[in-house]
Structures are given as C-alpha cells and as structure tokens.
Amino acid sequence: MPDYYKHIFLVPLKEVNYDLLNKIKELSRYKTQQFGFLVSIQDVDSYKQCLAFFHSNHNIYVINPEQSYNRTHHWGYIIQYAKGNIKFDTFSYYFFGDEINLDKFPNITCRNDIYINDYYIDNWGNVKENASAKQLASKSFTYVLKKNFLFGKPMLAPLQKIIFSRTMAGSIFFDSQHSYVSDQLMIYHLINDGAKAKFIKQPFYKLNKKARAFSNCISLIDMLKQQIYLYIKLRCFAGVPMIMLRTIAKHIFYRTN
C-alpha cells in the first residue's frame, strides 16, 4: 500500500452492499496514489466478504470495529482509525446511494482546516448554489454563513460535500442525541473554536435522496425539533420559521415523489 494519500474517503457501513463496493472498486482505480478509501463494516460476515472483494485493491483499507456503534459513533470511530493508521492530507465521508466524480475533485492546498463546497446536487445537470461567487469573494465567511442560515439554507450540510484537513481529525465529534443535525453542529463548533474554513465551488459529490436510510426513517417532528435545536445553538433565532417551512416542504416533496 502507498505510504501516503492526498485524500482519503471514509466509508462507514453496517453490512456489505455490493452496489457500493463495486462503485468503490471502480473509483479506486482512479489516481491510486492520490485517493485512498477506508471501509469500516460492523457485521463480521460482511467484513470477511469485503476483505475478499477488495483483496487486490491496494488503496482500499477494510476494517471491522471491535464493538457495535450507532450511526454517528461509527463516523467518529472511522476517522480516529484513519488518523492513527493512515497518512493523508485531507478526508471526507462517502455514504451509500451517493456518487463521486473524481475528475472534479478540488486541488486542496491545506491552507485551511475545513473546505465547504457551496452547492447542492441531486442531479449532475442541476447544480444549486447558496451564494454566488461574487458574494463569497466580497463578503466574510461568517456573514455568508449566517445570512444563508437565516433563509433556511444549510450550508454546513450534507457532510459528504465537506472536506477536512488532517489537523481536524482529532477534533471530530458527532452529537448522537441530535444525529440529524450532528454534522452541522460539529462543523459549527469547530469553526467557533478557531478552525479556518473556506467556501469553495467545486462540485464532486452527488447526493441520492431516495437512498438516505436515516433521513427516510426519521419523523417530521424529530426533524423539526433537531433543526430548532441547531438554530438555537447557532443563535439564529430569526431563521427558525424559515428552516421549519423548508423542512416541512422538503419532507412532503420527497415522501410523495
């Protein structure tokens, strides 16, 4: 295996999913010295199948946690394993149902701690942005972030579009009691504690809403409660009505389509 990767994708799984494993195998052939993949599978039988499946792919690591983790604890476990066992500059998460285009992956200089891609993609032909390039160039990071939260736009989500430098690995912590917004809470706290963050516009990650197992199972009431909790933590009280309206609208749209 190479001693070092520019970027590593973290893939936490409960059990083997061959659709995703085939995607990872295909992606792993692209610039093998630049990109690595760490697949953590909790089910022991699935772990053994995954080891056999990736036995000839030298930039794919497969691990099995020694204990059972919930969703967010598994996210924390996998980055701590990566930090202690793999050399890399940056990392991000990769979840089942989503797509990655490595041709569009940004060239990161690591001058910042967190790189937040300002876009939302559920169709490669329809890239949606929260703020224009002109706004990002002329306004401060904090101003752009707060303004978009005020209008109910979650610029700190989804987690998969955000790139972290290795220096952030030891500070990653997810609030399991508020797992629907735990990624946004974590990123906000990192920035609030002094992490240097930058908005970029280099879309490489497409979210598949229909395959989001957790989002499709959580109730609308729980979504709203956690969104309100997030906005209280951010002290963005004026944005609560808007995020509630947007959450309800998205919930109805995705459940009826």
mmCIF file of C-alpha atoms in Angstrom:
data_model
loop_
_atom_site.group_PDB
_atom_site.id
_atom_site.type_symbol
_atom_site.label_atom_id
_atom_site.label_comp_id
_atom_site.label_asym_id
_atom_site.label_seq_id
_atom_site.Cartn_x
_atom_site.Cartn_y
_atom_site.Cartn_z
ATOM 1 C CA MET A 1 0.000 0.000 0.000
ATOM 2 C CA PRO A 2 1.177 3.572 -0.618
ATOM 3 C CA ASP A 3 2.557 5.302 2.456
ATOM 4 C CA TYR A 4 0.551 8.466 1.872
ATOM 5 C CA TYR A 5 -2.599 9.778 0.137
ATOM 6 C CA LYS A 6 -3.621 13.312 -0.748
ATOM 7 C CA HIS A 7 -7.192 12.442 0.213
ATOM 8 C CA ILE A 8 -8.984 9.551 1.853
ATOM 9 C CA PHE A 9 -12.692 8.733 1.685
ATOM 10 C CA LEU A 10 -14.251 7.294 4.839
ATOM 11 C CA VAL A 11 -16.996 4.711 4.195
ATOM 12 C CA PRO A 12 -18.854 3.528 7.337
ATOM 13 C CA LEU A 13 -21.221 0.586 6.735
ATOM 14 C CA LYS A 14 -23.331 -1.758 8.846
ATOM 15 C CA GLU A 15 -23.137 -4.601 6.361
ATOM 16 C CA VAL A 16 -21.859 -5.297 2.882
ATOM 17 C CA ASN A 17 -23.596 -3.641 -0.058
ATOM 18 C CA TYR A 18 -22.236 -4.789 -3.399
ATOM 19 C CA ASP A 19 -23.602 -1.832 -5.355
ATOM 20 C CA LEU A 20 -21.499 0.477 -3.220
ATOM 21 C CA LEU A 21 -18.497 -1.868 -3.153
ATOM 22 C CA ASN A 22 -18.481 -2.017 -6.950
ATOM 23 C CA LYS A 23 -18.545 1.782 -7.075
ATOM 24 C CA ILE A 24 -15.641 1.990 -4.643
ATOM 25 C CA LYS A 25 -13.645 -0.573 -6.636
ATOM 26 C CA GLU A 26 -14.184 1.464 -9.794
ATOM 27 C CA LEU A 27 -13.262 4.740 -8.077
ATOM 28 C CA SER A 28 -10.151 3.193 -6.505
ATOM 29 C CA ARG A 29 -8.589 2.722 -9.946
ATOM 30 C CA TYR A 30 -8.509 6.484 -10.490
ATOM 31 C CA LYS A 31 -5.200 8.073 -9.421
ATOM 32 C CA THR A 32 -4.396 5.331 -6.946
ATOM 33 C CA GLN A 33 -1.514 7.301 -5.417
ATOM 34 C CA GLN A 34 -3.790 10.280 -4.711
ATOM 35 C CA PHE A 35 -7.012 8.745 -3.360
ATOM 36 C CA GLY A 36 -7.477 6.122 -0.672
ATOM 37 C CA PHE A 37 -10.616 4.505 0.759
ATOM 38 C CA LEU A 38 -11.224 3.291 4.296
ATOM 39 C CA VAL A 39 -14.230 0.960 4.534
ATOM 40 C CA SER A 40 -15.438 0.122 8.050
ATOM 41 C CA ILE A 41 -18.015 -2.695 8.208
ATOM 42 C CA GLN A 42 -19.637 -3.632 11.505
ATOM 43 C CA ASP A 43 -21.082 -7.019 10.533
ATOM 44 C CA VAL A 44 -18.327 -9.664 10.809
ATOM 45 C CA ASP A 45 -19.514 -11.823 7.896
ATOM 46 C CA SER A 46 -19.839 -8.729 5.704
ATOM 47 C CA TYR A 47 -16.339 -7.683 6.759
ATOM 48 C CA LYS A 48 -14.926 -11.020 5.579
ATOM 49 C CA GLN A 49 -16.761 -10.718 2.257
ATOM 50 C CA CYS A 50 -15.421 -7.198 1.833
ATOM 51 C CA LEU A 51 -11.843 -8.308 2.521
ATOM 52 C CA ALA A 52 -12.138 -10.928 -0.212
ATOM 53 C CA PHE A 53 -13.792 -8.476 -2.601
ATOM 54 C CA PHE A 54 -11.014 -5.882 -2.261
ATOM 55 C CA HIS A 55 -8.042 -8.228 -1.821
ATOM 56 C CA SER A 56 -6.248 -6.884 -4.919
ATOM 57 C CA ASN A 57 -7.094 -3.187 -4.426
ATOM 58 C CA HIS A 58 -4.111 -1.748 -2.606
ATOM 59 C CA ASN A 59 -5.553 1.703 -1.895
ATOM 60 C CA ILE A 60 -8.644 0.310 -0.138
ATOM 61 C CA TYR A 61 -8.439 -0.430 3.583
ATOM 62 C CA VAL A 62 -11.104 -2.659 5.171
ATOM 63 C CA ILE A 63 -11.642 -2.723 8.933
ATOM 64 C CA ASN A 64 -14.091 -4.224 11.420
ATOM 65 C CA PRO A 65 -14.818 -2.364 14.686
ATOM 66 C CA GLU A 66 -14.451 -4.492 17.805
ATOM 67 C CA GLN A 67 -17.805 -3.288 19.086
ATOM 68 C CA SER A 68 -21.171 -2.206 17.725
ATOM 69 C CA TYR A 69 -21.603 1.514 17.086
ATOM 70 C CA ASN A 70 -24.607 3.643 16.315
ATOM 71 C CA ARG A 71 -24.619 5.793 13.200
ATOM 72 C CA THR A 72 -22.720 8.838 14.467
ATOM 73 C CA HIS A 73 -20.344 6.934 16.771
ATOM 74 C CA HIS A 74 -19.292 4.886 13.752
ATOM 75 C CA TRP A 75 -18.496 8.109 11.895
ATOM 76 C CA GLY A 76 -16.262 9.155 14.776
ATOM 77 C CA TYR A 77 -14.626 5.731 15.043
ATOM 78 C CA ILE A 78 -13.618 5.569 11.389
ATOM 79 C CA ILE A 79 -11.814 8.919 11.369
ATOM 80 C CA GLN A 80 -9.938 8.070 14.566
ATOM 81 C CA TYR A 81 -8.790 4.806 12.985
ATOM 82 C CA ALA A 82 -7.680 6.656 9.854
ATOM 83 C CA LYS A 83 -5.777 9.232 11.900
ATOM 84 C CA GLY A 84 -3.872 6.546 13.775
ATOM 85 C CA ASN A 85 -3.112 4.205 10.882
ATOM 86 C CA ILE A 86 -3.059 6.039 7.536
ATOM 87 C CA LYS A 87 -1.094 9.040 6.294
ATOM 88 C CA PHE A 88 -3.208 11.566 4.391
ATOM 89 C CA ASP A 89 -3.690 15.312 3.908
ATOM 90 C CA THR A 90 -7.473 15.578 3.751
ATOM 91 C CA PHE A 91 -10.543 13.414 4.282
ATOM 92 C CA SER A 92 -14.276 13.322 3.632
ATOM 93 C CA TYR A 93 -17.151 10.879 4.063
ATOM 94 C CA TYR A 94 -18.776 8.690 1.418
ATOM 95 C CA PHE A 95 -22.180 7.089 2.040
ATOM 96 C CA PHE A 96 -24.256 4.505 0.219
ATOM 97 C CA GLY A 97 -26.527 5.869 -2.513
ATOM 98 C CA ASP A 98 -24.349 8.845 -3.400
ATOM 99 C CA GLU A 99 -21.995 9.403 -6.338
ATOM 100 C CA ILE A 100 -18.490 10.830 -6.596
ATOM 101 C CA ASN A 101 -16.875 12.384 -9.667
ATOM 102 C CA LEU A 102 -13.127 12.300 -9.007
ATOM 103 C CA ASP A 103 -12.422 14.273 -12.184
ATOM 104 C CA LYS A 104 -13.989 17.245 -10.415
ATOM 105 C CA PHE A 105 -12.330 16.730 -7.047
ATOM 106 C CA PRO A 106 -10.713 20.009 -5.916
ATOM 107 C CA ASN A 107 -6.990 20.526 -5.557
ATOM 108 C CA ILE A 108 -6.669 21.326 -1.855
ATOM 109 C CA THR A 109 -3.652 23.246 -0.549
ATOM 110 C CA CYS A 110 -4.422 22.664 3.166
ATOM 111 C CA ARG A 111 -4.114 26.359 3.972
ATOM 112 C CA ASN A 112 -7.471 25.986 5.704
ATOM 113 C CA ASP A 113 -8.905 23.406 8.080
ATOM 114 C CA ILE A 114 -12.344 22.954 6.511
ATOM 115 C CA TYR A 115 -13.446 23.353 2.891
ATOM 116 C CA ILE A 116 -17.186 23.774 2.460
ATOM 117 C CA ASN A 117 -18.465 23.190 -1.045
ATOM 118 C CA ASP A 118 -21.213 25.721 -1.702
ATOM 119 C CA TYR A 119 -23.530 23.626 -3.784
ATOM 120 C CA TYR A 120 -26.285 21.060 -3.624
ATOM 121 C CA ILE A 121 -26.598 18.346 -6.259
ATOM 122 C CA ASP A 122 -29.283 15.729 -6.657
ATOM 123 C CA ASN A 123 -28.768 15.795 -10.432
ATOM 124 C CA TRP A 124 -25.396 16.364 -12.121
ATOM 125 C CA GLY A 125 -27.099 18.627 -14.645
ATOM 126 C CA ASN A 126 -28.657 20.810 -11.950
ATOM 127 C CA VAL A 127 -26.083 22.262 -9.561
ATOM 128 C CA LYS A 128 -27.699 24.539 -6.979
ATOM 129 C CA GLU A 129 -25.663 27.111 -5.081
ATOM 130 C CA ASN A 130 -26.456 29.073 -1.934
ATOM 131 C CA ALA A 131 -24.245 32.092 -2.590
ATOM 132 C CA SER A 132 -22.753 33.457 -5.795
ATOM 133 C CA ALA A 133 -19.003 33.514 -6.393
ATOM 134 C CA LYS A 134 -19.198 37.313 -6.199
ATOM 135 C CA GLN A 135 -20.809 37.138 -2.754
ATOM 136 C CA LEU A 136 -18.197 34.702 -1.476
ATOM 137 C CA ALA A 137 -15.419 36.969 -2.739
ATOM 138 C CA SER A 138 -16.841 40.202 -1.316
ATOM 139 C CA LYS A 139 -18.381 39.090 1.994
ATOM 140 C CA SER A 140 -16.841 37.491 5.060
ATOM 141 C CA PHE A 141 -17.256 33.772 5.701
ATOM 142 C CA THR A 142 -19.327 34.444 8.837
ATOM 143 C CA TYR A 143 -21.628 36.884 7.038
ATOM 144 C CA VAL A 144 -22.377 34.444 4.209
ATOM 145 C CA LEU A 145 -22.938 31.578 6.631
ATOM 146 C CA LYS A 146 -25.321 33.494 8.908
ATOM 147 C CA LYS A 147 -27.267 35.026 6.028
ATOM 148 C CA ASN A 148 -27.925 31.627 4.482
ATOM 149 C CA PHE A 149 -28.934 30.085 7.794
ATOM 150 C CA LEU A 150 -31.366 32.969 8.189
ATOM 151 C CA PHE A 151 -33.059 31.865 4.962
ATOM 152 C CA GLY A 152 -33.074 28.212 5.981
ATOM 153 C CA LYS A 153 -30.192 27.146 3.736
ATOM 154 C CA PRO A 154 -27.970 24.538 5.450
ATOM 155 C CA MET A 155 -24.551 25.469 4.055
ATOM 156 C CA LEU A 156 -22.846 23.099 6.514
ATOM 157 C CA ALA A 157 -24.646 20.038 5.138
ATOM 158 C CA PRO A 158 -24.597 17.437 3.805
ATOM 159 C CA LEU A 159 -21.437 16.170 5.479
ATOM 160 C CA GLN A 160 -20.250 14.386 2.339
ATOM 161 C CA LYS A 161 -19.595 17.584 0.358
ATOM 162 C CA ILE A 162 -17.251 18.960 3.032
ATOM 163 C CA ILE A 163 -13.506 18.332 3.023
ATOM 164 C CA PHE A 164 -11.475 18.367 6.241
ATOM 165 C CA SER A 165 -7.726 18.686 6.676
ATOM 166 C CA ARG A 166 -5.934 16.028 8.704
ATOM 167 C CA THR A 167 -5.482 18.537 11.541
ATOM 168 C CA MET A 168 -9.239 18.318 12.176
ATOM 169 C CA ALA A 169 -9.279 14.530 12.625
ATOM 170 C CA GLY A 170 -8.696 14.651 16.370
ATOM 171 C CA SER A 171 -11.472 17.205 16.891
ATOM 172 C CA ILE A 172 -14.266 15.408 15.039
ATOM 173 C CA PHE A 173 -17.188 14.712 17.362
ATOM 174 C CA PHE A 174 -20.816 13.962 16.490
ATOM 175 C CA ASP A 175 -23.710 14.578 18.890
ATOM 176 C CA SER A 176 -25.543 11.247 18.757
ATOM 177 C CA GLN A 177 -28.585 12.691 20.542
ATOM 178 C CA HIS A 178 -29.125 15.070 17.618
ATOM 179 C CA SER A 179 -27.876 12.869 14.804
ATOM 180 C CA TYR A 180 -29.995 14.546 12.096
ATOM 181 C CA VAL A 181 -28.046 17.803 12.536
ATOM 182 C CA SER A 182 -24.914 16.393 14.214
ATOM 183 C CA ASP A 183 -22.698 17.138 11.207
ATOM 184 C CA GLN A 184 -23.726 20.801 11.121
ATOM 185 C CA LEU A 185 -23.339 21.144 14.892
ATOM 186 C CA MET A 186 -19.862 19.623 14.752
ATOM 187 C CA ILE A 187 -18.662 21.854 11.910
ATOM 188 C CA TYR A 188 -20.105 24.976 13.529
ATOM 189 C CA HIS A 189 -18.341 24.183 16.825
ATOM 190 C CA LEU A 190 -15.037 23.558 15.027
ATOM 191 C CA ILE A 191 -15.278 26.938 13.304
ATOM 192 C CA ASN A 192 -16.378 28.622 16.531
ATOM 193 C CA ASP A 193 -13.330 27.130 18.258
ATOM 194 C CA GLY A 194 -10.969 28.650 15.704
ATOM 195 C CA ALA A 195 -10.830 26.264 12.750
ATOM 196 C CA LYS A 196 -10.133 28.105 9.495
ATOM 197 C CA ALA A 197 -12.918 27.483 6.989
ATOM 198 C CA LYS A 198 -13.325 28.406 3.347
ATOM 199 C CA PHE A 199 -16.147 28.139 0.833
ATOM 200 C CA ILE A 200 -15.242 26.514 -2.485
ATOM 201 C CA LYS A 201 -17.253 25.830 -5.621
ATOM 202 C CA GLN A 202 -16.008 22.527 -6.980
ATOM 203 C CA PRO A 203 -18.902 20.041 -7.018
ATOM 204 C CA PHE A 204 -17.659 16.455 -6.888
ATOM 205 C CA TYR A 205 -20.394 14.795 -4.820
ATOM 206 C CA LYS A 206 -23.995 13.979 -5.796
ATOM 207 C CA LEU A 207 -26.485 13.206 -3.048
ATOM 208 C CA ASN A 208 -29.062 10.487 -3.632
ATOM 209 C CA LYS A 209 -32.079 11.498 -1.560
ATOM 210 C CA LYS A 210 -34.048 8.323 -2.263
ATOM 211 C CA ALA A 211 -31.378 6.080 -0.725
ATOM 212 C CA ARG A 212 -30.986 8.011 2.527
ATOM 213 C CA ALA A 213 -31.997 5.346 5.020
ATOM 214 C CA PHE A 214 -31.812 7.562 8.113
ATOM 215 C CA SER A 215 -33.476 10.636 6.592
ATOM 216 C CA ASN A 216 -36.265 8.493 5.207
ATOM 217 C CA CYS A 217 -36.989 6.946 8.616
ATOM 218 C CA ILE A 218 -36.805 9.908 10.979
ATOM 219 C CA SER A 219 -40.169 11.536 11.693
ATOM 220 C CA LEU A 220 -41.006 15.080 10.635
ATOM 221 C CA ILE A 221 -41.460 16.071 14.290
ATOM 222 C CA ASP A 222 -37.953 14.849 15.146
ATOM 223 C CA MET A 223 -36.526 16.683 12.138
ATOM 224 C CA LEU A 224 -38.147 19.938 13.250
ATOM 225 C CA LYS A 225 -37.041 19.508 16.874
ATOM 226 C CA GLN A 226 -33.443 18.936 15.845
ATOM 227 C CA GLN A 227 -33.441 21.817 13.351
ATOM 228 C CA ILE A 228 -34.754 24.143 16.060
ATOM 229 C CA TYR A 229 -32.061 22.852 18.442
ATOM 230 C CA LEU A 230 -29.411 23.603 15.807
ATOM 231 C CA TYR A 231 -30.685 27.139 15.241
ATOM 232 C CA ILE A 232 -30.776 27.825 18.971
ATOM 233 C CA LYS A 233 -27.151 26.662 19.258
ATOM 234 C CA LEU A 234 -26.253 28.925 16.335
ATOM 235 C CA ARG A 235 -28.214 31.760 17.974
ATOM 236 C CA CYS A 236 -30.052 32.226 14.698
ATOM 237 C CA PHE A 237 -33.494 32.665 16.233
ATOM 238 C CA ALA A 238 -34.879 34.715 13.347
ATOM 239 C CA GLY A 239 -34.193 31.833 10.964
ATOM 240 C CA VAL A 240 -36.321 29.275 12.852
ATOM 241 C CA PRO A 241 -39.596 29.936 10.947
ATOM 242 C CA MET A 242 -37.839 29.613 7.580
ATOM 243 C CA ILE A 243 -35.996 26.380 8.390
ATOM 244 C CA MET A 244 -39.257 24.904 9.679
ATOM 245 C CA LEU A 245 -41.058 25.799 6.450
ATOM 246 C CA ARG A 246 -38.237 24.435 4.286
ATOM 247 C CA THR A 247 -38.002 21.226 6.326
ATOM 248 C CA ILE A 248 -41.749 20.602 6.047
ATOM 249 C CA ALA A 249 -41.742 21.362 2.310
ATOM 250 C CA LYS A 250 -38.796 19.019 1.616
ATOM 251 C CA HIS A 251 -40.305 16.280 3.754
ATOM 252 C CA ILE A 252 -43.589 16.407 1.843
ATOM 253 C CA PHE A 253 -41.851 16.600 -1.551
ATOM 254 C CA TYR A 254 -39.507 13.645 -1.041
ATOM 255 C CA ARG A 255 -42.154 11.454 0.591
ATOM 256 C CA THR A 256 -44.563 11.995 -2.321
ATOM 257 C CA ASN A 257 -42.039 11.572 -5.166
#
